[in-house]
Short mmCIF file of C-alpha atoms and ligand atoms in Angstrom, two decimals:
data_model
loop_
_atom_site.label_atom_id
_atom_site.label_comp_id
_atom_site.label_asym_id
_atom_site.label_seq_id
_atom_site.Cartn_x
_atom_site.Cartn_y
_atom_site.Cartn_z
CA UNK X 1 0.00 0.00 0.00
CA UNK X 2 1.31 3.39 -0.96
CA UNK X 3 0.71 6.48 1.18
CA UNK X 4 0.37 9.68 -0.82
CA UNK X 5 0.05 13.23 0.48
CA UNK X 6 0.22 15.33 -2.69
CA UNK X 7 -2.90 15.70 -4.84
CA UNK X 8 -0.92 15.59 -8.11
CA UNK X 9 0.77 12.31 -7.15
CA UNK X 10 -2.62 10.93 -6.14
CA UNK X 11 -4.11 11.94 -9.47
CA UNK X 12 -1.27 10.22 -11.37
CA UNK X 13 -1.75 6.96 -9.49
CA UNK X 14 -5.51 6.94 -9.95
CA UNK X 15 -5.45 7.92 -13.62
CA UNK X 16 -3.09 4.99 -14.30
CA UNK X 17 -5.59 2.56 -12.76
CA UNK X 18 -8.54 4.26 -14.44
CA UNK X 19 -6.97 4.16 -17.89
CA UNK X 20 -6.52 0.44 -17.29
CA UNK X 21 -10.29 0.16 -16.82
CA UNK X 22 -10.07 -0.49 -13.08
CA UNK X 23 -12.91 0.67 -10.85
CA UNK X 24 -12.00 2.72 -7.80
CA UNK X 25 -13.75 2.82 -4.42
CA UNK X 26 -13.09 5.74 -2.11
CA UNK X 27 -13.74 5.71 1.63
CA UNK X 28 -13.23 9.22 3.03
CA UNK X 29 -12.34 9.30 6.75
CA UNK X 30 -10.87 11.60 9.35
CA UNK X 31 -8.65 8.78 10.62
CA UNK X 32 -8.51 7.11 14.02
CA UNK X 33 -10.01 4.12 12.28
CA UNK X 34 -12.30 1.70 14.10
CA UNK X 35 -14.47 -1.26 13.11
CA UNK X 36 -17.08 1.12 11.65
CA UNK X 37 -14.57 2.45 9.12
CA UNK X 38 -13.36 -1.06 8.38
CA UNK X 39 -16.91 -2.08 7.44
CA UNK X 40 -17.00 0.80 4.93
CA UNK X 41 -13.67 -0.24 3.47
CA UNK X 42 -14.75 -3.87 3.22
CA UNK X 43 -17.88 -2.81 1.35
CA UNK X 44 -15.84 -0.60 -0.99
CA UNK X 45 -13.54 -3.49 -1.79
CA UNK X 46 -16.45 -5.67 -2.90
CA UNK X 47 -17.58 -2.97 -5.36
CA UNK X 48 -14.33 -1.99 -7.08
CA UNK X 49 -10.93 -3.22 -8.23
CA UNK X 50 -8.94 -0.69 -6.26
CA UNK X 51 -9.61 0.66 -2.84
CA UNK X 52 -8.51 4.10 -1.70
CA UNK X 53 -8.94 5.55 1.79
CA UNK X 54 -8.42 9.19 2.66
CA UNK X 55 -7.40 10.22 6.17
CA UNK X 56 -7.81 13.93 6.73
CA UNK X 57 -9.07 15.72 9.84
CA UNK X 58 -10.86 18.41 7.87
CA UNK X 59 -10.53 21.71 9.78
CA UNK X 60 -13.45 23.43 8.02
CA UNK X 61 -16.03 21.02 9.43
CA UNK X 62 -15.07 21.73 13.03
CA UNK X 63 -17.06 24.61 14.41
CA UNK X 64 -15.21 27.07 16.64
CA UNK X 65 -14.85 25.67 20.15
CA UNK X 66 -14.99 22.06 18.88
CA UNK X 67 -12.33 19.39 19.24
CA UNK X 68 -10.23 19.98 16.09
CA UNK X 69 -6.98 20.32 18.07
CA UNK X 70 -7.54 17.25 20.21
CA UNK X 71 -9.25 15.12 17.55
CA UNK X 72 -7.32 11.80 17.70
CA UNK X 73 -4.65 11.57 14.98
CA UNK X 74 -3.28 8.04 14.68
CA UNK X 75 -1.94 7.89 11.13
CA UNK X 76 0.67 5.16 11.72
CA UNK X 77 -1.80 2.79 13.36
CA UNK X 78 -4.38 3.65 10.67
CA UNK X 79 -1.88 2.85 7.91
CA UNK X 80 -1.10 -0.53 9.49
CA UNK X 81 -4.80 -1.40 9.64
CA UNK X 82 -5.33 -0.36 6.02
CA UNK X 83 -2.36 -2.39 4.87
CA UNK X 84 -3.76 -5.45 6.66
CA UNK X 85 -7.10 -4.88 4.95
CA UNK X 86 -5.54 -4.87 1.50
CA UNK X 87 -6.24 -1.21 0.76
CA UNK X 88 -4.30 -0.09 -2.33
CA UNK X 89 -3.71 3.56 -1.55
CA UNK X 90 -3.87 5.84 1.49
CA UNK X 91 -4.32 9.53 0.75
CA UNK X 92 -3.17 11.52 3.78
CA UNK X 93 -2.85 15.17 2.74
CA UNK X 94 -1.85 18.16 4.84
CA UNK X 95 -4.24 21.08 5.21
CA UNK X 96 -2.35 23.07 2.55
CA UNK X 97 -2.75 20.25 0.03
CA UNK X 98 -6.54 20.47 0.14
CA UNK X 99 -6.85 24.18 0.94
CA UNK X 100 -4.03 25.65 -1.19
CA UNK X 101 -5.17 29.23 -0.64
CA UNK X 102 -5.54 28.82 3.11
CA UNK X 103 -8.61 28.52 5.27
CA UNK X 104 -9.73 32.12 5.19
CA UNK X 105 -12.03 32.74 2.26
CA UNK X 106 -11.64 29.28 0.75
CA UNK X 107 -14.21 28.16 -1.83
CA UNK X 108 -17.24 26.64 -0.12
CA UNK X 109 -19.92 24.20 -1.18
CA UNK X 110 -23.30 24.61 0.48
CA UNK X 111 -26.33 22.35 0.61
CA UNK X 112 -28.90 24.80 1.99
CA UNK X 113 -31.83 22.39 2.18
CA UNK X 114 -29.98 20.21 4.65
CA UNK X 115 -27.13 22.05 6.28
CA UNK X 116 -29.04 24.19 8.81
CA UNK X 117 -31.32 21.56 10.31
CA UNK X 118 -30.75 18.93 13.03
CA UNK X 119 -26.97 18.75 13.64
CA UNK X 120 -26.49 21.78 11.38
CA UNK X 121 -28.55 23.94 13.74
CA UNK X 122 -26.10 23.58 16.60
CA UNK X 123 -22.97 23.18 14.44
CA UNK X 124 -23.26 26.11 12.01
CA UNK X 125 -20.89 25.67 9.10
CA UNK X 126 -20.16 22.01 9.88
CA UNK X 127 -21.95 20.60 6.85
CA UNK X 128 -20.54 23.25 4.54
CA UNK X 129 -17.11 22.00 5.64
CA UNK X 130 -18.16 18.40 4.96
CA UNK X 131 -19.70 19.23 1.56
CA UNK X 132 -16.62 21.25 0.59
CA UNK X 133 -14.07 18.59 1.46
CA UNK X 134 -16.11 15.76 -0.07
CA UNK X 135 -16.42 17.79 -3.28
CA UNK X 136 -12.65 18.28 -3.32
CA UNK X 137 -12.04 14.55 -2.80
CA UNK X 138 -14.52 13.55 -5.51
CA UNK X 139 -13.01 16.05 -7.95
CA UNK X 140 -9.50 14.89 -7.24
CA UNK X 141 -10.12 11.18 -7.40
CA UNK X 142 -13.15 10.68 -9.64
CA UNK X 143 -13.94 7.39 -7.89
CA UNK X 144 -16.61 5.05 -9.25
CA UNK X 145 -18.05 4.44 -5.82
CA UNK X 146 -17.73 6.00 -2.41
CA UNK X 147 -18.94 4.59 0.89
CA UNK X 148 -20.37 6.37 3.96
CA UNK X 149 -21.72 5.13 7.28
CA UNK X 150 -25.36 5.40 8.29
CA UNK X 151 -24.40 6.59 11.74
CA UNK X 152 -23.82 10.05 10.24
CA UNK X 153 -27.20 9.85 8.58
CA UNK X 154 -27.62 13.56 7.92
CA UNK X 155 -24.18 13.60 6.32
CA UNK X 156 -25.17 10.67 4.11
CA UNK X 157 -28.38 12.36 2.91
CA UNK X 158 -26.53 15.63 2.35
CA UNK X 159 -23.81 13.94 0.29
CA UNK X 160 -26.39 12.14 -1.80
CA UNK X 161 -28.00 15.53 -2.51
CA UNK X 162 -24.64 17.13 -3.27
CA UNK X 163 -23.68 14.38 -5.70
CA UNK X 164 -27.07 14.46 -7.43
CA UNK X 165 -27.11 18.26 -7.70
CA UNK X 166 -23.55 18.65 -8.97
CA UNK X 167 -23.83 15.61 -11.20
CA UNK X 168 -20.81 13.70 -9.93
CA UNK X 169 -20.65 10.38 -11.76
CA UNK X 170 -20.15 8.38 -8.57
CA UNK X 171 -22.38 5.92 -6.81
CA UNK X 172 -22.91 6.48 -3.09
CA UNK X 173 -23.12 3.37 -0.95
CA UNK X 174 -23.89 3.19 2.73
CA UNK X 175 -23.21 0.70 5.49
CA UNK X 176 -25.18 0.01 8.68
CA UNK X 177 -23.87 1.49 11.89
CA UNK X 178 -21.41 -0.79 13.66
CA UNK X 179 -22.17 -1.05 17.38
CA UNK X 180 -20.58 -2.26 20.58
CA UNK X 181 -22.25 -5.32 22.12
CA UNK X 182 -24.34 -3.01 24.35
CA UNK X 183 -25.63 -0.99 21.38
CA UNK X 184 -23.37 2.08 21.53
CA UNK X 185 -22.53 3.19 17.98
CA UNK X 186 -18.79 3.15 17.30
CA UNK X 187 -17.30 6.63 17.08
CA UNK X 188 -13.85 8.12 17.44
CA UNK X 189 -15.37 10.43 20.04
CA UNK X 190 -16.40 7.55 22.35
CA UNK X 191 -12.87 7.70 23.73
CA UNK X 192 -13.75 11.03 25.38
CA UNK X 193 -16.35 9.31 27.62
CA UNK X 194 -15.51 8.71 31.29
CA UNK X 195 -16.21 5.25 32.72
CA UNK X 196 -19.48 6.50 34.20
CA UNK X 197 -20.54 8.18 30.95
CA UNK X 198 -19.63 5.07 28.96
CA UNK X 199 -22.00 3.06 31.15
CA UNK X 200 -24.85 5.50 30.39
CA UNK X 201 -24.09 5.95 26.66
CA UNK X 202 -25.93 2.86 25.30
CA UNK X 203 -29.15 4.46 26.58
CA UNK X 204 -29.08 6.71 23.53
CA UNK X 205 -29.74 3.84 21.14
CA UNK X 206 -32.23 2.21 23.53
CA UNK X 207 -34.35 5.38 23.53
CA UNK X 208 -34.08 5.63 19.72
CA UNK X 209 -35.22 2.03 19.32
CA UNK X 210 -38.14 2.55 21.69
CA UNK X 211 -39.27 5.60 19.71
CA UNK X 212 -38.87 3.69 16.44
CA UNK X 213 -40.99 0.90 17.87
CA UNK X 214 -43.77 3.30 18.93
CA UNK X 215 -43.83 4.79 15.41
CA UNK X 216 -43.71 1.36 13.84
CA UNK X 217 -46.83 0.41 15.76
CA UNK X 218 -48.70 3.22 14.04
CA UNK X 219 -48.43 6.18 16.47
CA UNK X 220 -48.32 9.35 14.35
CA UNK X 221 -48.06 11.93 17.13
CA UNK X 222 -44.52 12.87 16.16
CA UNK X 223 -44.30 15.78 18.62
CA UNK X 224 -45.29 13.54 21.53
CA UNK X 225 -42.81 10.84 20.51
CA UNK X 226 -40.04 13.46 20.29
CA UNK X 227 -40.92 15.03 23.63
CA UNK X 228 -41.18 11.65 25.37
CA UNK X 229 -37.82 10.50 24.05
CA UNK X 230 -36.21 13.82 25.02
CA UNK X 231 -37.45 13.38 28.61
CA UNK X 232 -36.23 9.77 28.68
CA UNK X 233 -32.77 10.91 27.59
CA UNK X 234 -32.70 13.61 30.25
CA UNK X 235 -33.72 11.09 32.89
CA UNK X 236 -30.72 8.98 31.89
CA UNK X 237 -28.36 11.93 32.29
CA UNK X 238 -28.09 13.15 28.67
CA UNK X 239 -28.53 16.76 27.58
CA UNK X 240 -30.37 16.30 24.29
CA UNK X 241 -29.49 18.68 21.49
CA UNK X 242 -32.43 17.37 19.45
CA UNK X 243 -34.54 14.27 19.08
CA UNK X 244 -36.40 14.27 15.79
CA UNK X 245 -38.72 12.10 13.73
CA UNK X 246 -38.00 12.76 10.05
CA UNK X 247 -38.58 11.41 6.57
CA UNK X 248 -35.75 9.00 5.82
CA UNK X 249 -35.29 10.18 2.22
CA UNK X 250 -34.77 13.91 2.76
CA UNK X 251 -34.93 14.58 6.52
CA UNK X 252 -37.97 16.82 6.18
CA UNK X 253 -40.72 16.83 8.82
CA UNK X 254 -42.92 13.86 7.92
CA UNK X 255 -46.55 14.00 6.94
CA UNK X 256 -49.02 11.63 8.59
CA UNK X 257 -48.96 9.46 5.47
CA UNK X 258 -45.18 9.12 5.13
CA UNK X 259 -43.98 5.56 5.59
CA UNK X 260 -40.22 5.66 5.46
CA UNK X 261 -39.22 7.43 8.66
CA UNK X 262 -36.09 7.76 10.73
CA UNK X 263 -35.53 8.94 14.29
CA UNK X 264 -32.36 10.88 14.90
CA UNK X 265 -30.76 12.35 17.96
CA UNK X 266 -27.73 14.25 19.17
CA UNK X 267 -27.16 14.46 22.89
CA UNK X 268 -24.41 15.50 25.23
CA UNK X 269 -22.98 13.28 27.92
CA UNK X 270 -20.69 15.52 29.93
CA UNK X 271 -18.43 17.17 27.36
CA UNK X 272 -19.05 14.59 24.63
CA UNK X 273 -21.69 15.00 21.95
CA UNK X 274 -23.03 11.68 20.68
CA UNK X 275 -25.24 11.15 17.62
CA UNK X 276 -27.21 8.14 16.51
CA UNK X 277 -30.36 7.17 14.63
CA UNK X 278 -32.77 4.31 14.05
CA UNK X 279 -34.82 3.55 10.96
CA UNK X 280 -38.57 3.10 11.23
CA UNK X 281 -40.36 0.89 8.79
CA UNK X 282 -43.87 1.84 9.72
CA UNK X 283 -46.90 -0.45 9.57
CA UNK X 284 -48.75 1.61 6.97
O1 PAF Z 301 -17.54 11.21 8.25
C1 PAF Z 301 -16.40 11.70 8.30
O2 PAF Z 301 -15.47 11.12 8.85
C2 PAF Z 301 -16.15 13.05 7.66
O3 PAF Z 301 -17.22 13.91 7.85
C3 PAF Z 301 -15.77 12.97 6.17
C4 PAF Z 301 -16.92 12.42 5.33
C5 PAF Z 301 -14.56 12.08 6.00
C6 PAF Z 301 -15.45 14.37 5.63
O4 PAF Z 301 -14.37 14.92 6.30
#
């Protein structure tokens, strides 16, 4: 496996494979790889001839006051994992490689229908940072397929919209959230949890599943379901940022007749913000 930092070197490598007719799968990550990322990479490998992983803690998606400085950077360990998994190329650029004119006034990509709601409401600018860096990666690499996790469900929907709107010729695949045995969704940020917080954390998914079950049984009082789940989270010791019932396809507020729903939440445990979601296949 080769590790490449420079975009022009990356382009050369990929063009050589592409002119050979080989399909390329890209899994974009911010590093500190865990089993959730490995599931994305495994999926990518089944869909393409060559597998490329990017590791880049993207500064523009961290809102001021967030954990950009202390975000875990473990490139050597990540590279070892990727080598073991048979990944062909690791792209690990520096900030200047992806933002050649610096971070002030850089070109931005916005997805207004989706970037201000849910997580975007409390993390203003976060999704513009995500959309911008994903656009850069897609432009640079022109992969055939790219894989994202369902844990970051809003990100997944936003990237699907971005790709459809800008007409990128790439197929977007997603992979189910990988969980600990007790239900906690894997996340690089779980390492910030204290022992006591870690014991409480699986409650997030329990409350999501309960709400999904209530909706599945036909309850359409979305506001009551949201309020009840919010109180349940508070009783467990979370500070909910939001708990929302949405349409799975576009994250808009559902109508009574919508069938394909999703419940999503973000909640603080101490200084750690956790997100998770659960799909609802309703009975009507
Ligand atoms: O999901 C992530 O790790 C990041 O948001 C992504 C998609 C790699 C963009 O930096």
